[in-house]
Structure formats: structure tokens, C-alpha cells
Tab-separated table of C-alpha atoms and ligand atoms in Angstrom:
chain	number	residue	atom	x	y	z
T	1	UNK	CA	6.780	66.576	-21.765
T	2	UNK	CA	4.599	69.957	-20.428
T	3	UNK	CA	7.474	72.475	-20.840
T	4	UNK	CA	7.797	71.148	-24.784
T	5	UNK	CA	4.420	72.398	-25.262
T	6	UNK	CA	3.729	75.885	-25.836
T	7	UNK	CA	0.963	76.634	-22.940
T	8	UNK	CA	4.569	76.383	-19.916
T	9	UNK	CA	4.712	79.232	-18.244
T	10	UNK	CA	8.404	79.517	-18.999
T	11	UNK	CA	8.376	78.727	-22.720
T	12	UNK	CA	6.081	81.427	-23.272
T	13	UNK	CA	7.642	83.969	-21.857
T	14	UNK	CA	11.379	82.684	-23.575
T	15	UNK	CA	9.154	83.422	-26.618
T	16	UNK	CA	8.138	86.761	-26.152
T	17	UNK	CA	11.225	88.151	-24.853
T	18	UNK	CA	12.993	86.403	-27.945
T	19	UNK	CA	11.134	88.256	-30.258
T	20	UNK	CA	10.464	90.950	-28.410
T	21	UNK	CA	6.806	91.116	-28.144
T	22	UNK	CA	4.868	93.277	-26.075
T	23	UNK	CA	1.074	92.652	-25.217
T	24	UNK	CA	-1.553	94.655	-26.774
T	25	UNK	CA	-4.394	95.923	-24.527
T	26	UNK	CA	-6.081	97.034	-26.709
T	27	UNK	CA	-5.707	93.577	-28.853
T	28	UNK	CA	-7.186	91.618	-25.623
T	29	UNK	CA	-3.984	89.543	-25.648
T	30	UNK	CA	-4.545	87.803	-22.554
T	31	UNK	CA	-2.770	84.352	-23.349
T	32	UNK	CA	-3.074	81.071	-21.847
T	33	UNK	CA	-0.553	79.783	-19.733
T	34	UNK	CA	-2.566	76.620	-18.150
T	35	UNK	CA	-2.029	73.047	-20.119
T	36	UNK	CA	-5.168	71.900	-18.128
T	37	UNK	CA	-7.721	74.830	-19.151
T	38	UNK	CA	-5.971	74.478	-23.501
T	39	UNK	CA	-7.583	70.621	-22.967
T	40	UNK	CA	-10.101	71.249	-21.524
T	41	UNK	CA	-11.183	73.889	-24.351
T	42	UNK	CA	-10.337	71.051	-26.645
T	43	UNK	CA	-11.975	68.368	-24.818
T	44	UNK	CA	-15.348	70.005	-24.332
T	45	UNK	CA	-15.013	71.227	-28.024
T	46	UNK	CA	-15.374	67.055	-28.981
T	47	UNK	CA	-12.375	68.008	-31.647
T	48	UNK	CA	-11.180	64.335	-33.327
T	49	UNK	CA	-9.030	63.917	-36.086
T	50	UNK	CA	-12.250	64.795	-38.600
T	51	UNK	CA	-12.538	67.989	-37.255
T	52	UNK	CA	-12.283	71.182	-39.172
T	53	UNK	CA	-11.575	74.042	-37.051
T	54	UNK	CA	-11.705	77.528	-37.446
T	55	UNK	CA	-9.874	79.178	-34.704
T	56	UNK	CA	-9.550	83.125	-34.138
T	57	UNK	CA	-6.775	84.698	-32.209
T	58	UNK	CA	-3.892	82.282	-31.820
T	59	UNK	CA	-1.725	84.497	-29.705
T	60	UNK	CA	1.358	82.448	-30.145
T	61	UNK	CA	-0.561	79.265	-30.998
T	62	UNK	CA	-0.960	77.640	-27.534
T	63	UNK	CA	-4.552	76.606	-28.159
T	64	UNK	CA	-3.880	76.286	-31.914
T	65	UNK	CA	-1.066	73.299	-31.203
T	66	UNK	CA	-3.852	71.789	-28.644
T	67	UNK	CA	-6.309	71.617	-31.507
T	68	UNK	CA	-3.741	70.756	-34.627
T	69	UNK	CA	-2.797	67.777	-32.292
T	70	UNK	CA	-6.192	67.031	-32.408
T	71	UNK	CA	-7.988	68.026	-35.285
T	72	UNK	CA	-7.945	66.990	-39.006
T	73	UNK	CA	-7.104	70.936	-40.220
T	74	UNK	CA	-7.446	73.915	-38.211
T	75	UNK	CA	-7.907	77.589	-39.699
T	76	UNK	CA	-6.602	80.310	-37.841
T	77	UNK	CA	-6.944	84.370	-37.901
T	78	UNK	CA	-4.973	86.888	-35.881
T	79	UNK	CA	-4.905	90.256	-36.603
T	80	UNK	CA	-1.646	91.437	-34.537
T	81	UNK	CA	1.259	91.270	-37.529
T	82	UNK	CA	4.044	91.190	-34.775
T	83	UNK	CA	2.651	87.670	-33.700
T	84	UNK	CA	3.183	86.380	-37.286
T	85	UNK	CA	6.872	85.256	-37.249
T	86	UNK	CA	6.349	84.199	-33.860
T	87	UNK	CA	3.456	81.752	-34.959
T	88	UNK	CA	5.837	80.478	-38.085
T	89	UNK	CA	8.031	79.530	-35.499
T	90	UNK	CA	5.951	78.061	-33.036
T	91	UNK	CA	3.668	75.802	-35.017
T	92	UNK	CA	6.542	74.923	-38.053
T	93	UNK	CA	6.031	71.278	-36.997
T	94	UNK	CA	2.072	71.028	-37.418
T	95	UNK	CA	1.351	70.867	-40.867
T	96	UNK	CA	-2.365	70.739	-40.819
T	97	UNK	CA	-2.364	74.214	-39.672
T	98	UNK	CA	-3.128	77.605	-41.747
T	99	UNK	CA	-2.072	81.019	-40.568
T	100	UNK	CA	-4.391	83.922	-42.180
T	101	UNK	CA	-3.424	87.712	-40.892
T	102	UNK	CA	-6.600	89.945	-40.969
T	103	UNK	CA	-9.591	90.659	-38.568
T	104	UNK	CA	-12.240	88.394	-38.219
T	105	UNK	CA	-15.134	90.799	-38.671
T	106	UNK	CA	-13.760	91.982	-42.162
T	107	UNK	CA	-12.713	88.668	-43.576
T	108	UNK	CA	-15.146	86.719	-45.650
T	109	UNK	CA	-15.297	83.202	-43.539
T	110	UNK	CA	-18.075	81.772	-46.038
T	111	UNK	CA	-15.253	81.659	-48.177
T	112	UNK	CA	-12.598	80.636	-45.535
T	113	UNK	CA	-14.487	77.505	-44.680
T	114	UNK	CA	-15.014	76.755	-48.653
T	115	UNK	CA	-11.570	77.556	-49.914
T	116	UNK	CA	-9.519	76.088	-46.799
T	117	UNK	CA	-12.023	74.102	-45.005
T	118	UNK	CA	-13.818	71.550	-47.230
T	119	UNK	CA	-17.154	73.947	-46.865
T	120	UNK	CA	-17.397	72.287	-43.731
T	121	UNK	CA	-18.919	71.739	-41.177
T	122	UNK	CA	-16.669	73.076	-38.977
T	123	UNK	CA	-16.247	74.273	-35.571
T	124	UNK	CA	-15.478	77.378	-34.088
T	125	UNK	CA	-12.697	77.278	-31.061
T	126	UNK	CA	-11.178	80.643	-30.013
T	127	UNK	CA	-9.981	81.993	-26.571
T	128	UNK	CA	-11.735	85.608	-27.736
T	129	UNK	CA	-10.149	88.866	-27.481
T	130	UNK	CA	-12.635	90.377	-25.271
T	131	UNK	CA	-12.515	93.781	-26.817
T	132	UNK	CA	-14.708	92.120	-29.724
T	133	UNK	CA	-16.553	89.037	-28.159
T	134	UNK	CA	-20.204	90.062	-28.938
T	135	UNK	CA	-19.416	91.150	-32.544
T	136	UNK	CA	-17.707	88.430	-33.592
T	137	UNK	CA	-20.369	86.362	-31.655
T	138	UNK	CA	-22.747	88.238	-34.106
T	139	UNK	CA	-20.950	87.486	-36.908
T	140	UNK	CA	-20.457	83.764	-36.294
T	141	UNK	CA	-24.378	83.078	-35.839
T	142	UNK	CA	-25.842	85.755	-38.091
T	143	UNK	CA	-24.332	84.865	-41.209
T	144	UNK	CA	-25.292	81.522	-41.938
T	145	UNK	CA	-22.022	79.605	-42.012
T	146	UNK	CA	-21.727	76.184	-42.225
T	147	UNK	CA	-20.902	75.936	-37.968
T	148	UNK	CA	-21.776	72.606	-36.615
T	149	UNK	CA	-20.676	74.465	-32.227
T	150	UNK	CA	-18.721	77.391	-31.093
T	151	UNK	CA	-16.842	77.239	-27.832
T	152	UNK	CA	-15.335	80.039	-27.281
T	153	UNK	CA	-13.403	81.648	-23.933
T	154	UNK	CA	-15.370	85.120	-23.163
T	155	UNK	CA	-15.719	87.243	-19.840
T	156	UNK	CA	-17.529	85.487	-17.247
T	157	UNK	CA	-20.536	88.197	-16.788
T	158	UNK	CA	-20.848	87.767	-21.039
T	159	UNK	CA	-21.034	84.204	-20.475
T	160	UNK	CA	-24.288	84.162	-18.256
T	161	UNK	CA	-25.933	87.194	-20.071
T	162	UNK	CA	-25.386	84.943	-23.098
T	163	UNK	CA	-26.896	81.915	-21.567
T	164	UNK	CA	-29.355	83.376	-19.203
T	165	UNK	CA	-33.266	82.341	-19.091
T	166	UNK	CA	-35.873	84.949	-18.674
T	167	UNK	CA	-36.193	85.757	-14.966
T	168	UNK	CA	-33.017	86.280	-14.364
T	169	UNK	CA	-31.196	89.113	-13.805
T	170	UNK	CA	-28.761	88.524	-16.681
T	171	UNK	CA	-31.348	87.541	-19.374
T	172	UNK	CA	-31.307	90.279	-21.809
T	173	UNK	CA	-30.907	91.514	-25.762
T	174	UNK	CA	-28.000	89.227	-25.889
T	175	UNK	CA	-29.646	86.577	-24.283
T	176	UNK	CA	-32.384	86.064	-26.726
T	177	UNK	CA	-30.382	86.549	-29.590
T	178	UNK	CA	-28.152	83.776	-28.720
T	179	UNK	CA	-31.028	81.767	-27.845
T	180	UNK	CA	-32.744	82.704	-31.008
T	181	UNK	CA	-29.801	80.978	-32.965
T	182	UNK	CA	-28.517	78.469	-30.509
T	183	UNK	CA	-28.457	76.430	-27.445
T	184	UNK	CA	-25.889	77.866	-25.293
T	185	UNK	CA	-24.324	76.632	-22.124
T	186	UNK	CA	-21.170	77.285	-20.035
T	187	UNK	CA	-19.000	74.560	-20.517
T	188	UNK	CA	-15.952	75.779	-17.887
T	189	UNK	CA	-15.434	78.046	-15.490
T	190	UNK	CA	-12.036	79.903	-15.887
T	191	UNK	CA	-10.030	81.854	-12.789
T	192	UNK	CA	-8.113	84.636	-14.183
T	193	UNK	CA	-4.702	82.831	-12.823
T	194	UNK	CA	-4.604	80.798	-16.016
T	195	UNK	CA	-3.433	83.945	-18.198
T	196	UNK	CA	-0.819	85.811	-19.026
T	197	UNK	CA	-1.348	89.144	-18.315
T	198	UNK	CA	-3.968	88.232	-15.685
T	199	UNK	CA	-7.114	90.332	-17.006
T	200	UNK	CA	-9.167	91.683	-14.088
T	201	UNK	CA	-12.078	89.707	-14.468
T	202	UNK	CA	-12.765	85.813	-14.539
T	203	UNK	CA	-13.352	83.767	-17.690
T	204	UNK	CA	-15.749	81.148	-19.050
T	205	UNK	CA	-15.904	78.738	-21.870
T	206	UNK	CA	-19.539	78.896	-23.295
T	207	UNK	CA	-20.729	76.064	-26.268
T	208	UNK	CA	-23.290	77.209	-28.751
T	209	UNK	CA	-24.451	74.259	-30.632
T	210	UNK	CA	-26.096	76.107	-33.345
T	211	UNK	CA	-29.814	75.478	-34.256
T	212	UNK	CA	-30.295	73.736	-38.172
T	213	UNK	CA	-33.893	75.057	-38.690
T	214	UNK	CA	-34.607	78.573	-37.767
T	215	UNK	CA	-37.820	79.785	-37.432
T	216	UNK	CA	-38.888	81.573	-40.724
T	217	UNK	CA	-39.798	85.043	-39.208
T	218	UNK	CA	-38.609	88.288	-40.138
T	219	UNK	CA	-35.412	88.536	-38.030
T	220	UNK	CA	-34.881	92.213	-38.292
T	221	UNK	CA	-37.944	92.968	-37.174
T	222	UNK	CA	-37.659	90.703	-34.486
T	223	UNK	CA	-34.398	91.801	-33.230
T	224	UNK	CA	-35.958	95.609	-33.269
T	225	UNK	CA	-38.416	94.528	-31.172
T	226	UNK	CA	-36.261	92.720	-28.174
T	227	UNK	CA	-34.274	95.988	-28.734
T	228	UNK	CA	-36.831	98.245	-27.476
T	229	UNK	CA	-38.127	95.619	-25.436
T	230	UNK	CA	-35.123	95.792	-23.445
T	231	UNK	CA	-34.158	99.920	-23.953
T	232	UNK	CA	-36.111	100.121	-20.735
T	233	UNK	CA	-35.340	97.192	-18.312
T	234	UNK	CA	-37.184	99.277	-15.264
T	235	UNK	CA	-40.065	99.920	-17.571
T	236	UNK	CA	-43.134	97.801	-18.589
T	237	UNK	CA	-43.194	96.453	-22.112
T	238	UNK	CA	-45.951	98.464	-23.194
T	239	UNK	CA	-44.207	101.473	-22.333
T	240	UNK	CA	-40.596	100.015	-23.631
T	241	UNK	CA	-42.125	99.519	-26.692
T	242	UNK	CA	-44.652	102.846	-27.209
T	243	UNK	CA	-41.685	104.874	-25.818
T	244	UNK	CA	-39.163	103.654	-28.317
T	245	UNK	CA	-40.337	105.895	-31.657
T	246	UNK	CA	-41.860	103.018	-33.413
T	247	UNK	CA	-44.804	105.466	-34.040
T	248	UNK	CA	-47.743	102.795	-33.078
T	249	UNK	CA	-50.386	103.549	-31.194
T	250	UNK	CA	-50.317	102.144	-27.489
T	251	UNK	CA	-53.615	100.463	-27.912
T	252	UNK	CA	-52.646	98.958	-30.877
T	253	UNK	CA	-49.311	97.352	-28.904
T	254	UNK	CA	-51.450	96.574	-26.362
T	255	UNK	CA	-53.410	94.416	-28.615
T	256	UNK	CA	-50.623	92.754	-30.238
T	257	UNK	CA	-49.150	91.841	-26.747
T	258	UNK	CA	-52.196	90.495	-25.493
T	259	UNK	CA	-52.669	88.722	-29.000
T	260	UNK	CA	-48.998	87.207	-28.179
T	261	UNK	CA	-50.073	86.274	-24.419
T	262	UNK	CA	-48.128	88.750	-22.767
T	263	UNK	CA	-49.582	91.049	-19.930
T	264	UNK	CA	-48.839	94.526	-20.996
T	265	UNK	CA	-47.414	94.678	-17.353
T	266	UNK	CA	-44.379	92.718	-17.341
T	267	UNK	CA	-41.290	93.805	-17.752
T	268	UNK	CA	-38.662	92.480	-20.824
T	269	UNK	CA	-36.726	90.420	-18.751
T	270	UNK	CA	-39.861	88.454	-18.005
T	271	UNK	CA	-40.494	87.628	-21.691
T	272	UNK	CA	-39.161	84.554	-23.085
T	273	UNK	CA	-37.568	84.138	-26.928
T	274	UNK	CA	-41.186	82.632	-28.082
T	275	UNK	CA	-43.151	85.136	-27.114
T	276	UNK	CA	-40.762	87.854	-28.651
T	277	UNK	CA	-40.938	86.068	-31.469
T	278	UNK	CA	-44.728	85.889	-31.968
T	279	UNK	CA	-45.177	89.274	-30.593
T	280	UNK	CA	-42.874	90.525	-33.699
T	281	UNK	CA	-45.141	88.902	-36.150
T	282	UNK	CA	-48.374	90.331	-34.544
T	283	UNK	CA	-47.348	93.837	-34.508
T	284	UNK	CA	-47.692	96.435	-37.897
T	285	UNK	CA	-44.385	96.839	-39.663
T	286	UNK	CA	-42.077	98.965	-37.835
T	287	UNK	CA	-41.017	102.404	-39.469
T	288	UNK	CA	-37.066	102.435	-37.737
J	301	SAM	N1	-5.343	81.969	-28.413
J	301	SAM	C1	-4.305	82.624	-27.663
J	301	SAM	C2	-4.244	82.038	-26.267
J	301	SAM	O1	-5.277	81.509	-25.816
J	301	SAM	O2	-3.191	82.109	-25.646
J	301	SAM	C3	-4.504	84.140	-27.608
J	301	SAM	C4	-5.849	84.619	-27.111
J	301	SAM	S1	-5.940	86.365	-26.853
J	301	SAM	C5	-7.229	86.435	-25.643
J	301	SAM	C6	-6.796	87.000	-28.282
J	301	SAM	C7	-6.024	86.993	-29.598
J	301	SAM	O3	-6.872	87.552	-30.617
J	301	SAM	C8	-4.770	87.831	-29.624
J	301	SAM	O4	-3.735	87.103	-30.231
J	301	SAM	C9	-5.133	89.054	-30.477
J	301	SAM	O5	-4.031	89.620	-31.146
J	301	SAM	C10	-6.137	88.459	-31.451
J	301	SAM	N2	-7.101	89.406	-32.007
J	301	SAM	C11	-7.580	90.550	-31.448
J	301	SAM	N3	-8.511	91.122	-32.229
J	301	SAM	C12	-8.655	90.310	-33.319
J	301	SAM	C13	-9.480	90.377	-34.486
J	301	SAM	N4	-10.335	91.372	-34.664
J	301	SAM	N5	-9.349	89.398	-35.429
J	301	SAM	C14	-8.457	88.373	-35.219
J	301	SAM	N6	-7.666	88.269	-34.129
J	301	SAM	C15	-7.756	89.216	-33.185
């Protein structure tokens, strides 16, 4: 029954002209329009009828019928008020499904996955509005919610930066810090055929299963560190890091790099998460 479901081609568009709905640029409303890529999502997400799910962005709830078919509850947050009345209509026969307007990197989502999730753990499925990816990305790993995976749809050339290995010409800032909280992989690869409008660049569904036990380092400090290791790609990490204002002598970062087993030589992208990690312990406290 494909053009029942929301993701035919047709059905959304009979939507939007109903109601009248234009697409926001500057929202990242690229919807899906492909009933084999919405499965897949779900598929790969391992969603079963336990599943709490916190989604973000339903557009007009194509993924967000996918996953309330398949999940126990599924929370989900759009921002864009026009697609409200559009969502009431389109997902009035799931009701295991909760509609919250607001922006994901104001609302509280400790207290979304208490109040409407069972505290969790829950799982984090979203075809991202691309305009945002690496905040909420932030937000989602940084804050210590109860988040059992993410899979998320993001730009293709965020997806390997995101799960890129040092040596690579992708591995960067945003590299470590995903690796720092998870293990990351890309889970699909997406042509941009499969939305509507068709953004310019291709797709890719990355998993993070996030890590239980952290390391117990100071994570600020740490993050300052890859920072400067990184504000510099061309440059050594000695001179990254004696460049970058931290006010410490060179010899005395050359000591604490050697003392962390890297050769003062290299450059960032040559450093892996472990030894950024026990180079930010080794050095003097940092005074920016
Ligand atoms: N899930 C739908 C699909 O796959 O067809 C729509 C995905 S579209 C790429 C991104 C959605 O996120 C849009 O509906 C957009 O309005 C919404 N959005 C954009 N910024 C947001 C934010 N800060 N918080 C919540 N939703 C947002």
C-alpha cells in the first residue's frame, strides 16, 4: 500500500499544496520522499516495539510514521509552526506519537525523556536539518542524557569528518570529539534523489552508539587542547599549540608532548583521541 504511506512522492506533495506549505531554506527542510531510505533509517536504528524514540524534525512525519509503526513511543520536535496542523493531520492515526513545537537546542530533553519518555533509554532518530547538525550533535552527546545510539541523516562530508581516524584527511576537532563520546560509523549512504527539494550535496546516515564510561578527565580542558591542536592543520603541534595564546612556554609543551609520546613534529591530524587525551592532563592549566 506505498502511496498510503506518507514517504509517496505524490502524497507529499497533495500535502503541501493542501495546506499550502512552502519549504524553508533556511529550516533545512529537505524531506524524504524514498520508502526504501525511511526503512532503512529505521532498520539500522534496531527500533522494536520497546523502543523509545526521540526524533527531531518530522517535516510532515514521513520518518516519524516509519518509527511510530515501529516503536513503543516516539517523541518528536519541530520548530517550523506552519508544519504543525499538517503533522495533526498526518499522524492522527498513530497514537503513540507526541508532537512538541520548539527548537531542539533550547528545549530541556533531560526532562523530555523523563516526563514523556520513561527516563529512558532512548534513541535518537532524526533526518537533521543540516543548518544545525553539529550543534545539536553537541548537544545530544555533551549533556549526559540517558541515549542508548543516535542515527541521524547529516551531509555526507560531516559524516566522514565525524567518523574519520587520524591519518586521514577528514579526521579533525569533530572527529575526536565524537570519538571521545562515541563509536561512530556510517550506517547508509544517501544520493540526494531521495529528497524533496534535492539539496546539492549527498547524504549519510551515521550511528553513534554512545560510550557508558567516559574517561574521568577534565573535558574542557581537553576539548581546548584538540582546539588549538587543530587551529593550525599545516602547522606542527608544538607550534599549534605555543601559537594559540595559551601563554606556556614552548619548552614546557614540548615536554608535556614528549611526556604524552608525541613527537613535537607531527601535525594534529596525526594525533589520535588517546594521546589528546593524556597530553591534556600533562600540560599546566590553561589560562583561555
Ligand atoms: N523528518 C522529515 C523528513 O525526513 O522528511 C524532515 C527532515 S528536514 C531535513 C529537517 C526538519 O527539521 C524540518 O522539518 C525543519 O523544520 C526542522 N527543524 C529545523 N531546525 C530545527 C530545530 N532547531 N529544532 C527542531 N526542528 C528543526
Amino acid at each position: 500500500m506505498e502511496n498510503k504511506r506518507l514517504y509517496s512522492p505524490t502524497h507529499i506533495k497533495n500535502t503541501l499544496d493542501k495546506y499550502g506549505f512552502r519549504f524553508s531554506k533556511s529550516l533545512g527542510q529537505n524531506f524524504l520522499i524514498d520508502g526504501n531510505i525511511v526503512r532503512k533509517i529505521v532498520e539500522e536504528a534496531g527500533i522494536n516495539k520497546e523502543t523509545l524514540v526521540l526524533e527531531i524534525g518530522p517535516g510532515i512525519g514521513t520518518l516519524t510514521e516509519e518509527l511510530a509503526i515501529n516503536a513503543k513511543k516516539v517523541v518528536t520536535v519541530e520548530l517550523d509552526k506552519k508544519l504543525l496542523p499538517i503533522l495533526d493531520e498526518t499522524l492522527q492515526g498513530y497514537n503513540n506519537v507526541e508532537i512538541i513545537n520548539g527548537d531542539i537546542l533550547d528545549i530541556d530533553i533531560n526532562r523530555v525523556i523523563e516526563e514523556k519518555l520513561s527516563g529512558g533509554p532512548i534513541k535518537v532518530v532524526a533526518n537533521l536539518p543540516y543548518y544545525v547538525t553539529t550543534p545539536i550533535i553537541g548537544k545530544l552527546l555533551e549533556e549526559n542524557l540517558n541515549i542508548e545510539t543516535i542515527n541521524v541523516m547529516v551531509q555526507k562530508e560531516v559524516a566522514e569528518r565525524m567518523i574519520a581516524q587520524p591519518g586521514s584527511k577528514s579526521y579533525g576537532s569533530l572527529s575526536v570529539f565524537v570519538n571521545f563520546y562515541s563509536d561512530a560509523q556510517i550506517v547508509v549512504k544517501v544520493p540526494n534523489t531521495v529528497f524533496m527539494p534535492k539539496p546539492k550535496v549527498d547524504s549519510a546516515v551515521i550511528k553513534l552508539e554512545l560510550k557508558k564510561n567516559l574517561p574521568d578527565i577534565d573535558r574542557e580542558k581537553f576539548f581546548k587542547v584538540v582546539k588549538a591542536g587543530f587551529s593550525k592543520r599545516r602547522k606542527t603541534i608544538i607550534n599549534s599549540l605555543s601559537s594559540y595564546g595559551f601563554d606556556i612556554e614552548k619548552d614546557i609543551i614540548r615536554e608535556a608532548l614528549e611526556e604524552s609520546s608525541i613527537d613535537p613534529g607531527v601535525r594534529a591530524e596525526n594525533i589520535s583521541v588517546e594521546e589528546f587525551m593524556k597530553l591534556s592532563t600533562v600540560l599546566p592549566p590553561l589560562n583561555i
